mmCIF file of C-alpha atoms in Angstrom:
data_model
loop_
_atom_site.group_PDB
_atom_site.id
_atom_site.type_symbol
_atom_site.label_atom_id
_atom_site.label_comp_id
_atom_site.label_asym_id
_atom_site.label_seq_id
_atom_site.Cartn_x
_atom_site.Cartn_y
_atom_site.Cartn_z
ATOM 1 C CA UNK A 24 -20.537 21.436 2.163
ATOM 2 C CA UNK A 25 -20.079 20.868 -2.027
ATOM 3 C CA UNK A 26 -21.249 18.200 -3.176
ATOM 4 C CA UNK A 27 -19.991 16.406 -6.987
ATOM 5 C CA UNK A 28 -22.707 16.225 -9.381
ATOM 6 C CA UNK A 29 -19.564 14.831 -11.512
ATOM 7 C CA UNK A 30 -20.103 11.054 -13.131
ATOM 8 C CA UNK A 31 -18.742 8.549 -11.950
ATOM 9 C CA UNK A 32 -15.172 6.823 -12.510
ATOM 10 C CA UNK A 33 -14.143 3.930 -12.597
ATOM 11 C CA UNK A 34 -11.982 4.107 -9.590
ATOM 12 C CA UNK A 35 -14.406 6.024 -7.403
ATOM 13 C CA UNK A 36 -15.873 4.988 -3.948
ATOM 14 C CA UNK A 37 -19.172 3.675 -4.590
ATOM 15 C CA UNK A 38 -21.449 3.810 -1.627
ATOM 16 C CA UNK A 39 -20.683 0.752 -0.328
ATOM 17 C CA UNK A 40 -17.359 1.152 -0.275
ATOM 18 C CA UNK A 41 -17.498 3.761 1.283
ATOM 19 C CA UNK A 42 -19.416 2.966 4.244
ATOM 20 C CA UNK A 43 -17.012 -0.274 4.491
ATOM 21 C CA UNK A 44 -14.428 2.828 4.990
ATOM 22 C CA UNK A 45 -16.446 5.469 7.427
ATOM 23 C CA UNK A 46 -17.094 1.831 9.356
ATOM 24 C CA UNK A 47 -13.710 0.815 10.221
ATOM 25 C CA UNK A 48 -12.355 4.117 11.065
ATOM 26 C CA UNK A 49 -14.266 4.202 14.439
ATOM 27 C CA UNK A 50 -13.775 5.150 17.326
ATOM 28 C CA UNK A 51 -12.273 7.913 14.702
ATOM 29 C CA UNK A 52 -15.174 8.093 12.203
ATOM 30 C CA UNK A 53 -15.941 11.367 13.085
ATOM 31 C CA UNK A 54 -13.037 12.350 11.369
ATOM 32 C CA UNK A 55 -14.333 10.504 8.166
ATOM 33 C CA UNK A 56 -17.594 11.011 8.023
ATOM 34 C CA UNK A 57 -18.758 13.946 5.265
ATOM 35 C CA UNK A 58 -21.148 15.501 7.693
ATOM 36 C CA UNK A 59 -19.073 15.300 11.066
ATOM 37 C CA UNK A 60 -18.878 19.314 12.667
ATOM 38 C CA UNK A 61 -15.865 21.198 13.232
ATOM 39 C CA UNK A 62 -16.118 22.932 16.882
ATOM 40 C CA UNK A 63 -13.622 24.802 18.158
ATOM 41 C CA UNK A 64 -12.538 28.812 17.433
ATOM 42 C CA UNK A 65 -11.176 29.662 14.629
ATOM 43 C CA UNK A 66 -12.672 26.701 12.731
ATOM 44 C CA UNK A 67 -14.972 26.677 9.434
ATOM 45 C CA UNK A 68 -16.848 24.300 8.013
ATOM 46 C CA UNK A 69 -15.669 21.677 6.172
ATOM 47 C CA UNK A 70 -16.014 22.731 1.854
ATOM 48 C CA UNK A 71 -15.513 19.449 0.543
ATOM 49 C CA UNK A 72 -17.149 16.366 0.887
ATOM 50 C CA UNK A 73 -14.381 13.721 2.258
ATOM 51 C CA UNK A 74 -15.569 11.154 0.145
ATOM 52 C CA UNK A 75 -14.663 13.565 -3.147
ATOM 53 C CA UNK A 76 -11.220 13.961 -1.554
ATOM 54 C CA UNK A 77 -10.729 10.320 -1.458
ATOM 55 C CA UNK A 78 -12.000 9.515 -5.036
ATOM 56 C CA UNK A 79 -9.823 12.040 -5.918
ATOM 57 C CA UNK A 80 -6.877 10.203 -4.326
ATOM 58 C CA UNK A 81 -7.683 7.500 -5.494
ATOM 59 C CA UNK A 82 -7.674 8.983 -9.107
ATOM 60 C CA UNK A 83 -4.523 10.066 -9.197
ATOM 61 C CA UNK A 84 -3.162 6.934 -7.613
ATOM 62 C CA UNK A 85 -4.638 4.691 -10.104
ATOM 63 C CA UNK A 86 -4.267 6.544 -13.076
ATOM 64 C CA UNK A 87 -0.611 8.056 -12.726
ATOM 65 C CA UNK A 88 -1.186 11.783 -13.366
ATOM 66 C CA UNK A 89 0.083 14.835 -11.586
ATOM 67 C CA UNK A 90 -1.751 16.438 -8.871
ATOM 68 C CA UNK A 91 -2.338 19.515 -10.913
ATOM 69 C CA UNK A 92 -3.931 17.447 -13.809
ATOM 70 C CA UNK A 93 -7.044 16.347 -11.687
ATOM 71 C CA UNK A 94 -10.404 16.887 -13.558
ATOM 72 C CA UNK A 95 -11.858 19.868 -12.242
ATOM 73 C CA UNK A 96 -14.940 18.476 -11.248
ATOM 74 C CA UNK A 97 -13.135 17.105 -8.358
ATOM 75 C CA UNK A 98 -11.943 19.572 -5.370
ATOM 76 C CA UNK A 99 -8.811 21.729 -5.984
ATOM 77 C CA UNK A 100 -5.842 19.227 -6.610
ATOM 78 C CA UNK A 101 -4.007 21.915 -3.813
ATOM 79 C CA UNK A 102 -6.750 20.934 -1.441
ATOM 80 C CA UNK A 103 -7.016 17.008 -2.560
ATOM 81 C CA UNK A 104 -2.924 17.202 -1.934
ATOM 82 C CA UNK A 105 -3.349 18.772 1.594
ATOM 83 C CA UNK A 106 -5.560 15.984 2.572
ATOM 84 C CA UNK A 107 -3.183 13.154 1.357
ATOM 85 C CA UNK A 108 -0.083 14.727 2.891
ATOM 86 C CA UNK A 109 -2.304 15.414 6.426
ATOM 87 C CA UNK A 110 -3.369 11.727 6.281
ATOM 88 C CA UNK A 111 -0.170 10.128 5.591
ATOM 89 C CA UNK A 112 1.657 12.708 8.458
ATOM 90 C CA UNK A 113 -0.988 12.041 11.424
ATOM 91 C CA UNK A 114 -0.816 8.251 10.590
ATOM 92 C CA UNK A 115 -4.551 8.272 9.417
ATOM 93 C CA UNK A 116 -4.005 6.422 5.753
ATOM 94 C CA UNK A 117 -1.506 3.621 7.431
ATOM 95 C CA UNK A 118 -4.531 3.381 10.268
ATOM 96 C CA UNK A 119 -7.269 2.726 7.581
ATOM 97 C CA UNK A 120 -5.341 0.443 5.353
ATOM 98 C CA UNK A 121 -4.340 -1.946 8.833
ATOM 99 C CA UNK A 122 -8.044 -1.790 9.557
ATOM 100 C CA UNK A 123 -9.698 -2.818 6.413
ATOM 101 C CA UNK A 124 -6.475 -5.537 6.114
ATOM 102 C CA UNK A 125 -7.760 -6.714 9.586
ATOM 103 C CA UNK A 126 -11.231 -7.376 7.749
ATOM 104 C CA UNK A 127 -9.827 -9.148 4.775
ATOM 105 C CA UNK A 128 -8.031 -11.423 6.808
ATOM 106 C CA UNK A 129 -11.173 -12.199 8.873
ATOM 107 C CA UNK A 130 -13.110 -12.309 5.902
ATOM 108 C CA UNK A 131 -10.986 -14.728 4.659
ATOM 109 C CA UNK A 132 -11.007 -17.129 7.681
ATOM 110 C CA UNK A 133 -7.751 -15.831 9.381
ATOM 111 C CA UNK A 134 -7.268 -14.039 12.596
ATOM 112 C CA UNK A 135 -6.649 -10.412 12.786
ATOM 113 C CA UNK A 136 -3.591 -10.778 13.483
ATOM 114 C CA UNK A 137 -0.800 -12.712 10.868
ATOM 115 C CA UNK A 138 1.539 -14.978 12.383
ATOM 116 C CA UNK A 139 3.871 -15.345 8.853
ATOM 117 C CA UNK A 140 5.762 -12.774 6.767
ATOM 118 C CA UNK A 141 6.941 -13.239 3.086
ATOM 119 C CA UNK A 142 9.350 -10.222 2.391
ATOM 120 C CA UNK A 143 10.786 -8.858 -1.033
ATOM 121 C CA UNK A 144 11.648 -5.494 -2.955
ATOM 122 C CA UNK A 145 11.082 -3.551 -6.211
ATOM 123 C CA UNK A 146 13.105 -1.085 -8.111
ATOM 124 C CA UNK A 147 11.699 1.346 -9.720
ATOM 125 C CA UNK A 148 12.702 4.857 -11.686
ATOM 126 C CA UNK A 149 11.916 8.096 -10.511
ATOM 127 C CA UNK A 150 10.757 11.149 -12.038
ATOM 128 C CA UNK A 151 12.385 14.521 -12.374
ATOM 129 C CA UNK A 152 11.329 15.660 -9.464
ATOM 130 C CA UNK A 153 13.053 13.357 -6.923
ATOM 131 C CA UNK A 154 16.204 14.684 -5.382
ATOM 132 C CA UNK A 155 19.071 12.661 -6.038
ATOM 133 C CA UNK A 156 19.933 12.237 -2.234
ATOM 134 C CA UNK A 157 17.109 9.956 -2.332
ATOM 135 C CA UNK A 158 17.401 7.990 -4.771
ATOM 136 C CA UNK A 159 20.538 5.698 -6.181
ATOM 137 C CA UNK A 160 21.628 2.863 -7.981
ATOM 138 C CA UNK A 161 20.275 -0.884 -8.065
ATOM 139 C CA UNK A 162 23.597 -2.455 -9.661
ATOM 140 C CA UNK A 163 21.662 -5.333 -10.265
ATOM 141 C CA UNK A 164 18.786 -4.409 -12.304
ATOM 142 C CA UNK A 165 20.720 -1.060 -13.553
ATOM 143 C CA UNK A 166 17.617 1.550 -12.317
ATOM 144 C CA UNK A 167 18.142 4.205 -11.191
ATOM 145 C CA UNK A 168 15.429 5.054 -8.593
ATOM 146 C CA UNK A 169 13.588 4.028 -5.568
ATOM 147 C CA UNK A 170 13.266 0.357 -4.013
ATOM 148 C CA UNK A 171 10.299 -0.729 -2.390
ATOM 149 C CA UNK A 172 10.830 -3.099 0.421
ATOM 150 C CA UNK A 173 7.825 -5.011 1.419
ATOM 151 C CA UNK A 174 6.433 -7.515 3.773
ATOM 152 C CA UNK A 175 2.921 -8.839 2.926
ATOM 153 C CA UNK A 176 0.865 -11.926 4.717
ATOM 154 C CA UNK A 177 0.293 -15.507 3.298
ATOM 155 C CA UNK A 178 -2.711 -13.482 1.638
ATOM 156 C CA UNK A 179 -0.481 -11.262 0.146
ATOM 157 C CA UNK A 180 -1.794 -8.042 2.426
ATOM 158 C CA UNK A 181 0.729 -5.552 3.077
ATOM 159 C CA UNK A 182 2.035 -5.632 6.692
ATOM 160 C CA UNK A 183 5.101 -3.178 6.349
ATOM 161 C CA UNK A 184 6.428 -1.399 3.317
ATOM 162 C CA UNK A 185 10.014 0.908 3.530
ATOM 163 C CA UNK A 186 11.065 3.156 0.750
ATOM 164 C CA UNK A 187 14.885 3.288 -0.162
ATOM 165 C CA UNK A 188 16.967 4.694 -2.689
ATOM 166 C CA UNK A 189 17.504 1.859 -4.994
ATOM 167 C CA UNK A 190 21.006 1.330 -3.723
ATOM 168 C CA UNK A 191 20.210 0.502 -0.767
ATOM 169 C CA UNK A 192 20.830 -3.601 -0.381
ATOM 170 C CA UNK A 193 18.180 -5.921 0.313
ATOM 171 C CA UNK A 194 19.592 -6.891 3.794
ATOM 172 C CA UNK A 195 19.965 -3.788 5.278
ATOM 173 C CA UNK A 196 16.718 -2.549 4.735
ATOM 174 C CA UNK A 197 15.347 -6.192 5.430
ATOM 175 C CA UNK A 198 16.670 -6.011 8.840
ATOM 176 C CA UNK A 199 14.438 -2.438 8.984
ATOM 177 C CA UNK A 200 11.346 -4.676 7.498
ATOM 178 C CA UNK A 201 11.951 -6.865 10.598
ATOM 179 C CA UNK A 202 12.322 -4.518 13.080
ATOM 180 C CA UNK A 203 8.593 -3.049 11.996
ATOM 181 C CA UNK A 204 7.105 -6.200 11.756
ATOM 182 C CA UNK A 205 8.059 -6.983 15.446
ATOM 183 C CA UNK A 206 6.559 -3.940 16.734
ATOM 184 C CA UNK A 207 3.386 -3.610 14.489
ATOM 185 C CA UNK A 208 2.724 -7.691 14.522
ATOM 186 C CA UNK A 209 4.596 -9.509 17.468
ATOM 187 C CA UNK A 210 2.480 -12.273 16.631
ATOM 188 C CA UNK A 211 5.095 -13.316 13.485
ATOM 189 C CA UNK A 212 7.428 -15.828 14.105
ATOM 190 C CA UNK A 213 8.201 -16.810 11.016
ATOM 191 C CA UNK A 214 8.994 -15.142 7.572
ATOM 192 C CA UNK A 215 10.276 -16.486 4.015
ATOM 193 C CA UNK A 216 12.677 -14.262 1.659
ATOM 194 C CA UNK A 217 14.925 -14.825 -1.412
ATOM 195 C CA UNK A 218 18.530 -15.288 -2.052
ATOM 196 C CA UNK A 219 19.381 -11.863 -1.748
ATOM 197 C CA UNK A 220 18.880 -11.757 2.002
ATOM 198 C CA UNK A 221 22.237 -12.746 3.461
ATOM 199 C CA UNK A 222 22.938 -14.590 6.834
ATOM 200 C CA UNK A 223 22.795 -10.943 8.871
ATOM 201 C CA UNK A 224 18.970 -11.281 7.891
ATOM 202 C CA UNK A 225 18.320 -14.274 9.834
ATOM 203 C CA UNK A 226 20.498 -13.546 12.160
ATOM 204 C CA UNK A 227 18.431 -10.460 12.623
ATOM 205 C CA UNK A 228 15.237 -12.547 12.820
ATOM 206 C CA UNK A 229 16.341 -14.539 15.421
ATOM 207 C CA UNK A 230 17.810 -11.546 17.492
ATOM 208 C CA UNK A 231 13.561 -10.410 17.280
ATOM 209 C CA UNK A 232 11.776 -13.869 17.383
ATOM 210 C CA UNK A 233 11.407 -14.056 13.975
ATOM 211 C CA UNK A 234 12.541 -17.341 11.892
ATOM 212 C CA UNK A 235 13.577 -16.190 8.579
ATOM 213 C CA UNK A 236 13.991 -18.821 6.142
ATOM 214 C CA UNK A 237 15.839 -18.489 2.443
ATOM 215 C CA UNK A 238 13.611 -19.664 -0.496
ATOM 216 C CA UNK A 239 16.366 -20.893 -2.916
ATOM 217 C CA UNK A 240 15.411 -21.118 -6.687
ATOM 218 C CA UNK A 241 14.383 -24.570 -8.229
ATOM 219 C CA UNK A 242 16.681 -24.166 -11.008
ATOM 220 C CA UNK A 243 19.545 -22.227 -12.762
ATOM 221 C CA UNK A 244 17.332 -20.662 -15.339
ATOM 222 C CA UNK A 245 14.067 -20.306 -16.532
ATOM 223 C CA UNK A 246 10.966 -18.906 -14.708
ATOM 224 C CA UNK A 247 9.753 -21.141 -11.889
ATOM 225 C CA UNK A 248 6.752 -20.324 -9.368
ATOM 226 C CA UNK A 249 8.826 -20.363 -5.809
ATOM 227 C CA UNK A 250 7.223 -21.855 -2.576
ATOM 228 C CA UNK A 251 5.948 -19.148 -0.541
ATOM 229 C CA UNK A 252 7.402 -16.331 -2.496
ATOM 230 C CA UNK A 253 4.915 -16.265 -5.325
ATOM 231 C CA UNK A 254 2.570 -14.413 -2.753
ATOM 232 C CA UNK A 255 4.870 -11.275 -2.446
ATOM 233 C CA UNK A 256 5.704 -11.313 -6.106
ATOM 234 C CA UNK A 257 1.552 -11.456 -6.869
ATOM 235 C CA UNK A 258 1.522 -8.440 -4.741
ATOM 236 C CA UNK A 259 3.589 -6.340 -6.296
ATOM 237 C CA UNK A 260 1.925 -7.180 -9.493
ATOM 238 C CA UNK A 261 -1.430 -5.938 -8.054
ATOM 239 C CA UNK A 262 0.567 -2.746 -6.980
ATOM 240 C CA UNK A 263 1.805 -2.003 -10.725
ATOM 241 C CA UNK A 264 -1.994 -1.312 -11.821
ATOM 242 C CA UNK A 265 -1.782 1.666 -10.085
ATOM 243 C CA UNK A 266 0.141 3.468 -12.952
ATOM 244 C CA UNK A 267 1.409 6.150 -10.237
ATOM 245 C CA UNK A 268 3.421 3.603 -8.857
ATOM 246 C CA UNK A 269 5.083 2.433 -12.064
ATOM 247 C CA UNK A 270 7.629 4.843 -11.365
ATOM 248 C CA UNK A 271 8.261 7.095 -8.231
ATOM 249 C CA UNK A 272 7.086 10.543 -8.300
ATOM 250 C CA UNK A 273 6.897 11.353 -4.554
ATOM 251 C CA UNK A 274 9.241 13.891 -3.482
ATOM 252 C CA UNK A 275 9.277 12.617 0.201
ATOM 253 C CA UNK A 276 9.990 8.497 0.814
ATOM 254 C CA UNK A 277 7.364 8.843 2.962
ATOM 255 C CA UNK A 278 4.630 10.088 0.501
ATOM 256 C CA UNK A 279 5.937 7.375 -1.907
ATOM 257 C CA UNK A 280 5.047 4.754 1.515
ATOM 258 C CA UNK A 281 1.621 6.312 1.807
ATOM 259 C CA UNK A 282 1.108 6.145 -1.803
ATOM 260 C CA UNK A 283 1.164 2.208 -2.054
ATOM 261 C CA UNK A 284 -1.080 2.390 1.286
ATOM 262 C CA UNK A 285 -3.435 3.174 -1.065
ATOM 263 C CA UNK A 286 -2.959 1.343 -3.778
ATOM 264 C CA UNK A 287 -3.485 -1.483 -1.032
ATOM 265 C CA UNK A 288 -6.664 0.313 0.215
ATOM 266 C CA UNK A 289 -8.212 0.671 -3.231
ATOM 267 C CA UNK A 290 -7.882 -3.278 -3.473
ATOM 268 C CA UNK A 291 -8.850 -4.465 -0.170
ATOM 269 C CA UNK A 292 -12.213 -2.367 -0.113
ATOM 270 C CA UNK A 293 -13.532 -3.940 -3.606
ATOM 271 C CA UNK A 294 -12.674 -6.994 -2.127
ATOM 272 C CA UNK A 295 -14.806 -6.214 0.950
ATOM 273 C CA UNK A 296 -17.794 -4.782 -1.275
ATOM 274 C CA UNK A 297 -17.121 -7.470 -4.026
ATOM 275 C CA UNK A 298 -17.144 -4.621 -6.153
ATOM 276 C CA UNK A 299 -15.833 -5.679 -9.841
ATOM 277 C CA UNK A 300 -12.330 -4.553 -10.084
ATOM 278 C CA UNK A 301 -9.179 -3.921 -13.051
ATOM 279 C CA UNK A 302 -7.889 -7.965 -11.935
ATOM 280 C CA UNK A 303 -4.283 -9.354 -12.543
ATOM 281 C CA UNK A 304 -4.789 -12.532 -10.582
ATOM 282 C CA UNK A 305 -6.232 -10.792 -8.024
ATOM 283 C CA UNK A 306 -7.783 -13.874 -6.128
ATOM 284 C CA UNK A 307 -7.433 -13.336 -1.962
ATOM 285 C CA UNK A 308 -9.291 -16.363 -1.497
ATOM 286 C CA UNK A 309 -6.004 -18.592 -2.823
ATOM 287 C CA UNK A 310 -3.499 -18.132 -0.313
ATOM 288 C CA UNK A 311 -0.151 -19.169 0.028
ATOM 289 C CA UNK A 312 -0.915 -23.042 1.347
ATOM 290 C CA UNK A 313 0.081 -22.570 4.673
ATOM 291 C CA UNK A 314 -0.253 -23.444 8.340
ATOM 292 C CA UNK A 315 0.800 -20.496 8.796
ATOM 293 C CA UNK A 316 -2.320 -17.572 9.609
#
């Protein structure tokens, strides 16, 4: 197996963190695990040390280039690019992100699993090499792009995340937030959204369990922190350090999804560690104040 004699950067794994990782991924940590043997015919060894591959990720994630501008001290961007699109296909990078979210929370003196919802979306522009049936128009905000549709915790964790063209409207991929959130966490019963979420939303909710409650602005104009809602919005600040998700560069939605996995990943491990960290308010231990868990 190759090992980097490379220095350091500033978004790499340190060993810590990367334990943390290799930790939570069992029963699976086989899988992660630089050393683990590949049995079986047909098979050859494993060239490049899994830890590389995820620094490398990592890289490109947090910095914003293309996959054919990696260093070359890290492993082939083809073969950095084959791991990322294996790991978002067989689930593995949505599996590691819900584990090491399951430690924050209990980290943080919450149960594994959430019991609240705050849900919002994001525009964004794509690049060039998006095709247009994909993408669309936010009349609104006048992009033309992507939308992010997210629904984080009252720690503002990431519990579901759906990638639309940016025409899409709020409530019809809202009701698709909902629908994931009662599968992957029937322990929600109640989630908070904005204005934009009409009445089929909560009508929605209730059809799943889920009491979805409007958070109406405080006044006409003029920037106001919102009840509940400033969590979600904090979020999606944290995600905009990652400079490849400033705009959209994916080619597949689902890519684009597995890309902000990371972002989230990146984040929740230096919290873990208590690594030092790029920060824009990046403080999990001031929740949303909540009965909510």
């Amino acid at each position: 197996m190759r090992y980097s004699s490379r220095n350091a950067t500033l978004h790499d794994h340190a060993l810590q963190r990367w334990c943390t990782i290799v930790a939570v991924q069992r029963p699976s940590a086989e899988f992660w695990h630089p050393t683990a043997a590949r049995r079986g015919p047909g098979t050859a060894a494993r060239v490049h040390d899994l830890r590389e591959i995820a620094n490398a990720i990592l890289y490109v994630c947090r910095t914003g280039i293309a996959w054919a501008y990696l260093p070359h001290d890290f492993p082939p961007h083809k073969t950095v690019y084959d791991y990322y699109a294996k790991w978002e296909a067989d689930g593995t990078a949505e599996a590691l992100h819900d584990l090491l979210r399951d430690q924050v929370r209990v980290a943080n003196g919450r149960s594994a699993a959430p019991t609240a919802a705050i849900l919002d979306s994001q525009s964004v522009k794509t690049s060039c090499n998006v095709n247009e049936s994909s993408q669309g128009i936010d009349a609104g905000k006048k992009i033309k792009g992507r939308k992010r549709h997210i629904a984080t915790d009252v720690l503002g964790l990431l519990l579901a995340v759906v990638v639309t063209a940016a025409s899409v409207q709020d409530s019809a991929a809202g009701k698709e937030l909902l629908d994931h959130l009662a599968v992957a966490h029937p322990g929600v019963s109640m989630a908070w959204v904005d204005g934009g979420y009409k009445d089929e939303v909560v009508r929605h909710g209730v059809r799943l369990g889920i009491r979805v409650e409007v958070v109406k602005r405080i006044a006409a104009t003029g920037f106001h922190v919102l009840p509940r809602r400033w969590v979600v919005e904090r979020t999606l600040g944290w995600l905009m350090q990652h400079r490849r998700l400033v705009r959209d560069y994916e080619t597949l939605p689902q890519r684009s999804r597995t890309m902000v996995h990371w972002a989230m990943t990146n984040i929740m491990s230096r919290v873990l560690t208590g690594e030092s960290t790029q920060t824009w308010q990046n403080d999990l231990l001031k929740p949303d104040r909540t009965t909510q868990k």
